[in-house]
Tab-separated table of C-alpha atoms and ligand atoms in Angstrom:
chain	number	residue	atom	x	y	z
A	1	MET	CA	139.340	154.949	114.557
A	2	ALA	CA	141.073	155.808	111.285
A	3	ASP	CA	144.052	158.132	110.899
A	4	ALA	CA	144.113	161.013	108.436
A	5	GLY	CA	145.523	158.932	105.566
A	6	VAL	CA	142.876	156.271	105.918
A	7	ALA	CA	140.017	158.767	106.138
A	8	GLN	CA	140.334	159.518	102.414
A	9	SER	CA	139.573	155.911	101.531
A	10	GLY	CA	136.188	154.296	101.048
A	11	VAL	CA	136.375	151.744	103.846
A	12	VAL	CA	137.549	152.912	107.244
A	13	GLY	CA	137.599	149.554	108.972
A	14	TRP	CA	135.636	146.698	110.495
A	15	ARG	CA	133.089	146.526	113.274
A	16	CYS	CA	131.848	143.368	114.973
A	17	ALA	CA	128.051	142.959	114.857
A	18	VAL	CA	128.200	141.020	118.133
A	19	CYS	CA	130.716	142.731	120.447
A	20	ALA	CA	131.148	146.101	118.633
A	21	ALA	CA	134.950	145.766	118.518
A	22	THR	CA	136.466	147.918	115.756
A	23	VAL	CA	139.576	147.377	113.655
A	24	ASP	CA	141.247	149.946	111.428
A	25	ILE	CA	141.368	149.143	107.709
A	26	ALA	CA	145.161	149.574	107.715
A	27	GLU	CA	145.488	146.490	109.943
A	28	PRO	CA	146.700	143.534	107.811
A	29	LEU	CA	145.475	139.933	107.931
A	30	VAL	CA	142.333	140.678	109.951
A	31	PHE	CA	140.138	137.701	109.175
A	32	ARG	CA	137.997	137.541	112.313
A	33	CYS	CA	136.880	139.762	115.166
A	34	PRO	CA	139.787	140.368	117.564
A	35	ASN	CA	137.620	139.009	120.404
A	36	TRP	CA	137.104	135.672	118.626
A	37	THR	CA	138.375	132.658	120.576
A	38	THR	CA	137.720	128.929	120.192
A	39	GLU	CA	135.581	129.151	123.343
A	40	ASP	CA	133.745	132.264	122.097
A	41	PRO	CA	133.573	131.918	118.294
A	42	HIS	CA	130.367	133.883	117.766
A	43	HIS	CA	131.613	137.128	116.269
A	44	ALA	CA	131.016	138.679	112.854
A	45	LEU	CA	132.933	141.614	111.414
A	46	ARG	CA	131.196	143.941	109.020
A	47	ILE	CA	132.678	146.556	106.740
A	48	VAL	CA	132.463	150.202	107.837
A	49	GLN	CA	132.242	152.394	104.731
A	50	HIS	CA	132.296	156.176	104.697
A	51	ASP	CA	131.881	156.999	101.010
A	52	GLU	CA	128.291	155.883	100.468
A	53	PRO	CA	126.383	155.833	98.206
A	54	VAL	CA	128.615	153.458	96.279
A	55	ARG	CA	128.709	154.129	92.539
A	56	ILE	CA	130.559	153.079	89.406
A	57	VAL	CA	133.731	155.125	89.122
A	58	ALA	CA	135.191	153.655	85.916
A	59	ASP	CA	133.449	152.402	82.811
A	60	ASP	CA	134.984	148.939	82.833
A	61	PRO	CA	133.594	145.403	82.406
A	62	ASN	CA	135.543	144.237	85.478
A	63	PRO	CA	133.656	145.116	88.704
A	64	PHE	CA	136.930	145.185	90.648
A	65	ILE	CA	137.996	148.120	88.443
A	66	ALA	CA	134.556	149.694	87.982
A	67	TYR	CA	133.998	150.067	91.756
A	68	ARG	CA	137.640	149.984	92.893
A	69	PRO	CA	137.742	152.865	95.425
A	70	HIS	CA	134.815	151.360	97.370
A	71	PHE	CA	136.564	148.105	98.263
A	72	ALA	CA	138.100	147.312	101.644
A	73	TRP	CA	141.162	145.775	99.955
A	74	ASP	CA	141.651	149.021	98.021
A	75	SER	CA	141.414	151.161	101.159
A	76	PHE	CA	143.901	148.809	102.835
A	77	ALA	CA	146.303	149.246	99.911
A	78	SER	CA	145.785	153.009	99.879
A	79	ALA	CA	146.440	153.245	103.619
A	80	HIS	CA	149.810	151.618	102.967
A	81	GLY	CA	150.774	154.005	100.201
A	82	LEU	CA	149.973	152.039	97.021
A	83	SER	CA	149.029	154.502	94.309
A	84	GLU	CA	145.786	154.315	92.328
A	85	ALA	CA	147.811	153.226	89.295
A	86	ASP	CA	149.440	150.425	91.353
A	87	ARG	CA	146.010	149.281	92.575
A	88	ASP	CA	144.515	149.230	89.086
A	89	ALA	CA	147.579	147.424	87.767
A	90	LEU	CA	147.316	144.798	90.493
A	91	VAL	CA	143.682	144.024	89.595
A	92	ARG	CA	144.530	143.856	85.900
A	93	SER	CA	147.455	141.527	86.440
A	94	VAL	CA	145.562	139.143	88.787
A	95	ASP	CA	142.595	139.206	86.419
A	96	ALA	CA	144.837	138.261	83.478
A	97	ASP	CA	146.205	135.312	85.499
A	98	VAL	CA	142.640	134.294	86.430
A	99	ALA	CA	141.597	134.456	82.784
A	100	ARG	CA	144.498	132.188	81.831
A	101	VAL	CA	143.261	129.551	84.309
A	102	ALA	CA	139.486	130.043	84.028
A	103	GLY	CA	139.074	131.113	80.409
A	104	THR	CA	137.424	134.344	81.566
A	105	GLY	CA	138.323	137.224	83.802
A	106	PHE	CA	135.884	138.976	86.174
A	107	VAL	CA	132.824	140.512	84.556
A	108	VAL	CA	129.833	142.611	85.514
A	109	THR	CA	127.167	140.000	84.748
A	110	PRO	CA	123.831	140.721	83.034
A	111	PHE	CA	120.721	141.535	85.100
A	112	GLU	CA	117.858	141.406	82.654
A	113	ARG	CA	114.135	140.821	82.482
A	114	ALA	CA	113.349	137.216	81.598
A	115	GLY	CA	110.368	137.803	79.297
A	116	ALA	CA	109.229	134.237	78.642
A	117	LEU	CA	109.631	133.200	82.271
A	118	SER	CA	107.756	136.301	83.457
A	119	THR	CA	104.868	135.496	81.095
A	120	ALA	CA	104.861	131.827	82.096
A	121	LEU	CA	104.451	132.883	85.723
A	122	GLY	CA	101.618	135.289	84.933
A	123	PHE	CA	103.388	138.640	85.342
A	124	THR	CA	102.245	141.682	83.363
A	125	VAL	CA	104.599	143.703	81.140
A	126	ASP	CA	105.260	146.289	83.845
A	127	GLY	CA	106.249	143.575	86.314
A	128	GLY	CA	108.137	140.348	85.942
A	129	ILE	CA	111.346	138.528	86.769
A	130	TRP	CA	114.836	139.989	86.403
A	131	ILE	CA	117.686	137.493	86.515
A	132	LYS	CA	121.292	138.150	87.396
A	133	ASP	CA	123.169	135.492	85.459
A	134	GLU	CA	126.323	134.413	87.281
A	135	THR	CA	126.809	131.226	85.273
A	136	HIS	CA	129.444	132.911	83.086
A	137	GLN	CA	131.337	134.438	86.014
A	138	VAL	CA	134.860	133.148	86.837
A	139	ALA	CA	134.600	129.427	87.783
A	140	GLY	CA	130.876	129.334	86.898
A	141	SER	CA	129.371	130.949	89.977
A	142	HIS	CA	129.351	134.109	92.073
A	143	LYS	CA	131.773	132.573	94.597
A	144	ALA	CA	134.925	133.888	92.928
A	145	ARG	CA	133.757	137.447	93.608
A	146	HIS	CA	134.090	136.801	97.357
A	147	LEU	CA	137.526	135.266	97.004
A	148	MET	CA	139.002	137.845	94.626
A	149	SER	CA	138.886	140.501	97.366
A	150	SER	CA	140.504	138.023	99.779
A	151	LEU	CA	143.285	137.345	97.298
A	152	LEU	CA	143.848	141.024	96.514
A	153	HIS	CA	144.205	141.784	100.215
A	154	LEU	CA	146.749	138.968	100.635
A	155	LEU	CA	148.753	140.084	97.595
A	156	VAL	CA	148.833	143.688	98.822
A	157	ALA	CA	149.874	142.556	102.310
A	158	GLU	CA	152.639	140.465	100.806
A	159	ARG	CA	153.813	143.301	98.564
A	160	ILE	CA	154.051	145.857	101.394
A	161	GLY	CA	155.959	143.371	103.541
A	162	VAL	CA	153.547	142.925	106.465
A	163	THR	CA	153.092	139.154	106.187
A	164	PRO	CA	155.069	136.683	108.296
A	165	TRP	CA	155.765	134.803	105.026
A	166	SER	CA	157.326	135.673	101.701
A	167	THR	CA	156.213	134.675	98.206
A	168	SER	CA	158.422	131.593	98.394
A	169	THR	CA	157.263	130.489	101.880
A	170	ARG	CA	153.517	131.009	101.585
A	171	PRO	CA	151.367	128.967	103.982
A	172	ASN	CA	148.445	127.066	102.441
A	173	LEU	CA	145.174	128.790	101.773
A	174	ALA	CA	142.334	126.726	103.280
A	175	ILE	CA	138.640	126.300	102.502
A	176	ALA	CA	135.871	123.861	103.469
A	177	SER	CA	133.575	123.243	100.479
A	178	CYS	CA	132.761	120.601	97.933
A	179	GLY	CA	131.206	122.789	95.304
A	180	ASN	CA	131.398	126.179	93.718
A	181	ALA	CA	133.346	127.853	96.520
A	182	ALA	CA	136.081	125.210	96.297
A	183	LEU	CA	136.245	125.525	92.523
A	184	ALA	CA	136.490	129.312	92.775
A	185	ALA	CA	139.180	129.025	95.457
A	186	ALA	CA	141.173	126.519	93.407
A	187	THR	CA	140.906	128.711	90.301
A	188	LEU	CA	142.169	131.825	92.084
A	189	ALA	CA	144.849	129.908	93.988
A	190	ALA	CA	146.117	128.424	90.710
A	191	ALA	CA	146.120	131.912	89.146
A	192	ALA	CA	148.198	133.257	92.043
A	193	ARG	CA	150.311	130.060	92.258
A	194	TRP	CA	149.371	129.836	95.934
A	195	PRO	CA	149.019	126.372	97.565
A	196	LEU	CA	145.439	125.533	98.611
A	197	GLU	CA	143.994	122.860	100.877
A	198	VAL	CA	140.316	121.984	100.348
A	199	PHE	CA	138.313	120.094	102.988
A	200	VAL	CA	135.529	118.089	101.316
A	201	PRO	CA	132.854	115.683	102.611
A	202	PRO	CA	132.946	111.986	101.651
A	203	SER	CA	129.899	112.715	99.456
A	204	ALA	CA	131.771	115.236	97.279
A	205	SER	CA	131.168	114.794	93.557
A	206	ALA	CA	133.957	112.877	91.834
A	207	SER	CA	134.016	115.310	88.929
A	208	VAL	CA	134.382	118.337	91.229
A	209	VAL	CA	137.177	116.595	93.153
A	210	ALA	CA	138.924	115.743	89.870
A	211	ARG	CA	138.668	119.360	88.736
A	212	LEU	CA	140.058	120.584	92.075
A	213	ALA	CA	142.971	118.182	91.752
A	214	ALA	CA	143.586	119.307	88.168
A	215	LEU	CA	143.793	122.890	89.457
A	216	GLY	CA	146.478	121.768	91.903
A	217	ALA	CA	144.453	121.803	95.143
A	218	GLN	CA	145.352	119.460	97.991
A	219	ILE	CA	142.162	117.601	98.936
A	220	THR	CA	141.313	116.261	102.388
A	221	THR	CA	138.168	114.134	102.767
A	222	CYS	CA	136.427	114.716	106.096
A	223	PRO	CA	134.167	111.981	107.485
A	224	ARG	CA	132.423	112.815	110.771
A	225	LEU	CA	134.624	111.755	113.695
A	226	GLU	CA	133.209	110.305	116.922
A	227	SER	CA	134.820	113.191	118.759
A	228	ASP	CA	133.307	115.906	116.527
A	229	PRO	CA	130.952	118.483	118.037
A	230	PRO	CA	127.780	119.345	116.052
A	231	GLY	CA	128.404	121.195	112.792
A	232	ASP	CA	130.062	120.340	109.500
A	233	PRO	CA	133.171	118.091	109.890
A	234	CYS	CA	134.776	119.845	106.882
A	235	VAL	CA	134.498	123.137	108.762
A	236	HIS	CA	136.038	121.520	111.862
A	237	ARG	CA	139.042	120.232	109.857
A	238	TYR	CA	139.349	123.596	108.082
A	239	ARG	CA	139.452	125.400	111.450
A	240	GLU	CA	142.153	123.028	112.666
A	241	ALA	CA	144.222	123.837	109.559
A	242	VAL	CA	143.766	127.568	110.182
A	243	ALA	CA	144.760	127.113	113.834
A	244	GLY	CA	147.896	125.411	112.477
A	245	GLY	CA	148.837	128.405	110.325
A	246	ALA	CA	146.816	128.044	107.106
A	247	ILE	CA	145.229	131.220	105.716
A	248	PRO	CA	141.406	131.397	105.828
A	249	PHE	CA	140.215	131.416	102.210
A	250	SER	CA	136.656	130.724	103.191
A	251	VAL	CA	133.410	132.185	101.857
A	252	GLN	CA	131.988	132.545	105.358
A	253	GLY	CA	132.166	136.048	106.792
A	254	PRO	CA	132.844	135.056	110.423
A	255	GLU	CA	135.855	132.979	109.253
A	256	ASN	CA	137.192	135.349	106.612
A	257	ALA	CA	135.868	138.900	106.688
A	258	TRP	CA	137.725	139.727	103.459
A	259	CYS	CA	135.293	137.538	101.493
A	260	LEU	CA	132.514	140.031	102.289
A	261	ASP	CA	134.279	142.775	100.374
A	262	GLY	CA	134.067	141.363	96.838
A	263	GLY	CA	130.692	139.720	97.448
A	264	ARG	CA	129.181	143.189	97.576
A	265	THR	CA	129.726	143.675	93.845
A	266	LEU	CA	126.572	141.600	93.263
A	267	GLY	CA	124.391	144.069	95.147
A	268	TRP	CA	126.111	147.081	93.597
A	269	GLU	CA	125.451	145.697	90.134
A	270	LEU	CA	121.853	144.727	90.947
A	271	SER	CA	121.051	148.224	92.125
A	272	ALA	CA	120.936	149.450	88.514
A	273	GLN	CA	117.434	147.912	88.180
A	274	ARG	CA	116.008	148.068	91.636
A	275	PRO	CA	113.361	145.314	91.934
A	276	ASP	CA	110.451	145.284	94.426
A	277	HIS	CA	111.393	141.838	95.725
A	278	LEU	CA	114.660	139.906	95.907
A	279	PHE	CA	114.563	136.143	96.352
A	280	VAL	CA	118.007	134.914	97.315
A	281	GLN	CA	119.065	131.382	98.104
A	282	VAL	CA	120.832	130.938	101.434
A	283	GLY	CA	123.451	128.350	102.334
A	284	GLY	CA	126.195	129.780	104.545
A	285	GLY	CA	124.537	133.159	103.999
A	286	ALA	CA	127.430	135.197	102.551
A	287	LEU	CA	125.698	135.594	99.183
A	288	ALA	CA	122.517	137.025	100.710
A	289	ARG	CA	124.326	139.055	103.299
A	290	CYS	CA	126.677	140.717	100.823
A	291	THR	CA	124.009	141.341	98.194
A	292	VAL	CA	121.576	142.865	100.644
A	293	GLY	CA	124.238	144.876	102.487
A	294	ALA	CA	125.504	146.295	99.192
A	295	LEU	CA	122.005	147.184	97.941
A	296	ALA	CA	121.443	149.031	101.208
A	297	GLN	CA	124.544	151.139	100.456
A	298	ILE	CA	122.807	152.547	97.404
A	299	GLY	CA	119.116	153.019	98.226
A	300	PRO	CA	116.013	151.481	99.795
A	301	LEU	CA	116.042	147.676	99.896
A	302	PRO	CA	113.708	145.462	97.893
A	303	LYS	CA	111.734	143.068	100.073
A	304	VAL	CA	114.244	140.349	100.923
A	305	HIS	CA	113.074	136.716	100.794
A	306	ALA	CA	115.817	134.377	102.021
A	307	VAL	CA	115.218	130.964	100.462
A	308	GLN	CA	116.162	127.622	102.009
A	309	THR	CA	114.855	124.090	101.436
A	310	GLU	CA	112.777	121.795	103.607
A	311	ALA	CA	115.887	119.638	103.920
A	312	CYS	CA	117.810	122.272	105.862
A	313	ALA	CA	116.407	125.574	107.081
A	314	PRO	CA	118.484	126.888	109.992
A	315	LEU	CA	117.984	130.517	108.963
A	316	ALA	CA	114.180	130.350	109.061
A	317	ARG	CA	114.449	128.810	112.531
A	318	ALA	CA	116.949	131.454	113.678
A	319	TRP	CA	114.679	134.207	112.348
A	320	LYS	CA	111.799	132.913	114.449
A	321	ARG	CA	113.959	132.650	117.534
A	322	ALA	CA	115.400	136.114	116.883
A	323	ILE	CA	112.051	137.890	116.639
A	324	GLN	CA	110.368	135.897	119.399
A	325	GLY	CA	113.192	136.174	121.948
A	326	GLU	CA	113.523	138.963	124.495
A	327	GLY	CA	114.513	142.192	122.742
A	328	GLY	CA	113.760	140.811	119.270
A	329	ILE	CA	116.092	141.455	116.330
A	330	ALA	CA	118.111	144.082	118.207
A	331	THR	CA	119.377	141.560	120.744
A	332	ALA	CA	119.676	138.596	118.364
A	333	PRO	CA	123.455	138.905	117.726
A	334	ALA	CA	124.098	138.654	121.467
A	335	ARG	CA	121.775	135.595	121.562
A	336	TRP	CA	123.703	133.828	118.763
A	337	SER	CA	123.929	130.408	120.417
A	338	GLU	CA	120.205	130.497	121.227
A	339	CYS	CA	119.155	131.614	117.713
A	340	MET	CA	121.528	129.967	115.212
A	341	THR	CA	122.093	126.296	115.905
A	342	PRO	CA	123.221	123.633	113.407
A	343	TRP	CA	120.326	121.873	111.627
A	344	GLU	CA	120.262	118.454	113.213
A	345	HIS	CA	119.365	116.153	110.334
A	346	VAL	CA	120.172	117.606	106.954
A	347	GLY	CA	118.017	115.916	104.328
A	348	TYR	CA	118.386	115.584	100.579
A	349	SER	CA	117.843	118.371	98.087
A	350	ALA	CA	118.816	118.780	94.449
A	351	ALA	CA	119.873	122.273	95.587
A	352	ASP	CA	122.829	120.774	97.423
A	353	GLY	CA	124.810	124.030	97.530
A	354	ILE	CA	122.448	125.469	100.147
A	355	LEU	CA	122.487	122.561	102.577
A	356	ASP	CA	124.907	124.226	105.036
A	357	ASP	CA	123.759	123.109	108.459
A	358	GLU	CA	124.533	126.584	109.851
A	359	THR	CA	123.899	129.946	108.236
A	360	TYR	CA	127.211	131.421	109.301
A	361	ASP	CA	126.359	134.920	108.025
A	362	TRP	CA	122.873	134.869	109.535
A	363	ILE	CA	123.042	138.248	111.307
A	364	GLY	CA	123.436	140.257	108.101
A	365	VAL	CA	120.669	138.248	106.453
A	366	ILE	CA	118.097	138.639	109.218
A	367	ASN	CA	118.883	142.343	109.485
A	368	GLY	CA	118.181	142.669	105.738
A	369	ILE	CA	114.932	140.715	106.044
A	370	HIS	CA	113.868	142.824	108.991
A	371	SER	CA	114.645	146.239	107.527
A	372	SER	CA	112.987	145.367	104.190
A	373	HIS	CA	109.884	143.783	105.782
A	374	GLY	CA	110.726	140.542	103.991
A	375	ALA	CA	110.683	136.995	105.326
A	376	PRO	CA	112.481	133.683	105.081
A	377	VAL	CA	110.926	131.197	102.637
A	378	ILE	CA	111.211	127.432	102.863
A	379	ALA	CA	110.850	125.894	99.403
A	380	LYS	CA	109.525	122.365	99.014
A	381	GLU	CA	111.643	119.951	96.993
A	382	VAL	CA	109.014	119.877	94.227
A	383	GLU	CA	109.415	123.651	93.957
A	384	ILE	CA	113.206	123.325	93.751
A	385	LEU	CA	112.770	120.842	90.897
A	386	ARG	CA	110.002	122.809	89.168
A	387	ALA	CA	111.994	126.055	89.368
A	388	ASN	CA	114.908	124.484	87.534
A	389	GLU	CA	112.585	123.012	84.896
A	390	LEU	CA	110.976	126.426	84.362
A	391	ALA	CA	114.391	128.092	84.145
A	392	ARG	CA	115.486	125.604	81.487
A	393	GLU	CA	112.232	125.844	79.561
A	394	HIS	CA	111.919	129.638	79.545
A	395	THR	CA	115.509	130.953	79.623
A	396	ASP	CA	118.720	129.881	77.942
A	397	ILE	CA	120.683	129.887	81.206
A	398	ASP	CA	122.340	126.572	82.125
A	399	VAL	CA	121.632	127.055	85.818
A	400	SER	CA	121.995	124.465	88.604
A	401	HIS	CA	119.232	123.637	91.087
A	402	THR	CA	121.120	125.611	93.730
A	403	GLY	CA	121.444	128.489	91.303
A	404	SER	CA	117.705	128.575	90.559
A	405	ALA	CA	116.585	128.038	94.168
A	406	GLY	CA	115.543	131.691	94.481
A	407	LEU	CA	112.918	130.988	91.814
A	408	ALA	CA	111.701	128.071	93.939
A	409	GLY	CA	111.146	130.588	96.733
A	410	LEU	CA	109.078	132.735	94.368
A	411	LEU	CA	106.974	129.695	93.382
A	412	ALA	CA	106.383	128.998	97.085
A	413	ILE	CA	104.788	132.422	97.673
A	414	ARG	CA	103.733	133.415	94.143
A	415	ASP	CA	100.162	134.019	95.306
A	416	VAL	CA	101.186	136.969	97.490
A	417	ILE	CA	103.288	138.722	94.816
A	418	SER	CA	101.322	141.036	92.503
A	419	ASN	CA	101.570	140.478	88.744
A	420	HIS	CA	102.772	144.085	88.407
A	421	GLU	CA	105.714	143.709	90.758
A	422	ARG	CA	109.355	143.351	89.783
A	423	VAL	CA	111.181	140.345	91.193
A	424	GLY	CA	114.967	139.995	91.257
A	425	LEU	CA	116.679	136.590	91.227
A	426	ILE	CA	120.316	135.544	91.146
A	427	PHE	CA	121.003	132.478	88.997
A	428	SER	CA	124.156	131.981	90.990
A	429	GLY	CA	125.822	128.931	89.487
A	430	ILE	CA	126.120	126.789	86.393
A	431	GLN	CA	124.870	123.187	86.131
A	432	ARG	CA	127.892	120.848	86.494
B	4	PLP	C1	125.486	128.358	93.072
B	4	PLP	C2	125.376	128.744	94.510
B	4	PLP	N1	124.410	129.595	94.881
B	4	PLP	C3	124.225	129.953	96.157
B	4	PLP	C4	125.029	129.448	97.162
B	4	PLP	C5	124.775	129.887	98.564
B	4	PLP	O1	125.693	130.873	98.957
B	4	PLP	P1	125.970	131.108	100.484
B	4	PLP	O2	126.619	129.848	101.006
B	4	PLP	O3	126.889	132.264	100.527
B	4	PLP	O4	124.668	131.346	101.145
B	4	PLP	C6	126.054	128.567	96.832
B	4	PLP	C7	126.920	128.020	97.882
B	4	PLP	O5	127.617	127.069	97.707
B	4	PLP	C8	126.234	128.194	95.474
B	4	PLP	O6	127.178	127.329	95.105
B	5	ZN	ZN1	133.321	140.525	118.132
């Protein structure tokens, strides 16, 4: 698949989990599987890495420097002749622009035992709860990690002259989101001075929309149209924009494979304190998929518990269909339209960032659950609320209900976790 030059790099290319198509890492602007069509959209590229186990290669607070040779964007740049010094300099210069817009550049975030919370939940001193605190990451959540790798790939492609546009004729970046992903996208787009179109639902929070506008994003409100098929109308409008030439700047792997690259930093960082269990909240699924995939690049997986709410649990349903169908997990990707269907009536939850009606990155998540002997968890709304109260009472992290939803999953099955076990959580976003 890769030529001699590429073989020295960490990532050799992409492979589709559904149709097994492969793409060399040197190929620019590969966002989706080459066999993707509007009639056959169920494809999902994954990164093919040859330099595992992944490890820190530079003692630096910025994960995009600390792990640089392991990234797909870095292998892409290397394959096109950019030197290591050029690649480091690019990260540093984008990070400085991000810091000017966001007030902070990218950071390896803390992953520490939460003593008071562990005691409150009855854990002994050898067990307990370890929290990865993403509330101080760029734009207040983990989402910017996914988009930084997307941006770096685009900037490299532009620099080496393989884009059909130039810096002065850039097409819009596009994303469908009304929350943290949109804010991360708008922050990075402003840093790169790249135009961005954001597709938001009519229910989007006025303060988030105002912040997006202040960052210079173009905002399109997307009510459901009579003619819309099932699924999120914002995603439909986003796909139309991409079909019209906009660049996918999405945090959904099947739409924008480059977002998977930077998302892995979470798992790489978590691996320093390998817990017995990982409870991870699931919306579109990129967070769980990247974290679990990256942990698996370093050692045995903790038991993965993918947490959704009663209001919207398409992953738990897909999991059941995947294991019960003919051939089980192994054949699930090929049975995509049977397993993963949009949740028909999305209800209310305070954890509104995980109400995606489809878990777009479901294949990576169910594979992680399966290989770790974990399970999906459906948290009740009282558990979502209680988890956030507990987080506020027993930690000093200003976490949102979406951000603390993993803790709600732990509350839901606390009785089957031993007091001596170590539980990992990701407090993924700040309260707005
Ligand atoms: C704070 C926070 N945590 C978790 C998630 C879920 O991530 P994913 O959609 O990748 O599953 C989101 C998504 O919006 C989020 O904003
Ligand atoms: Zn494919």
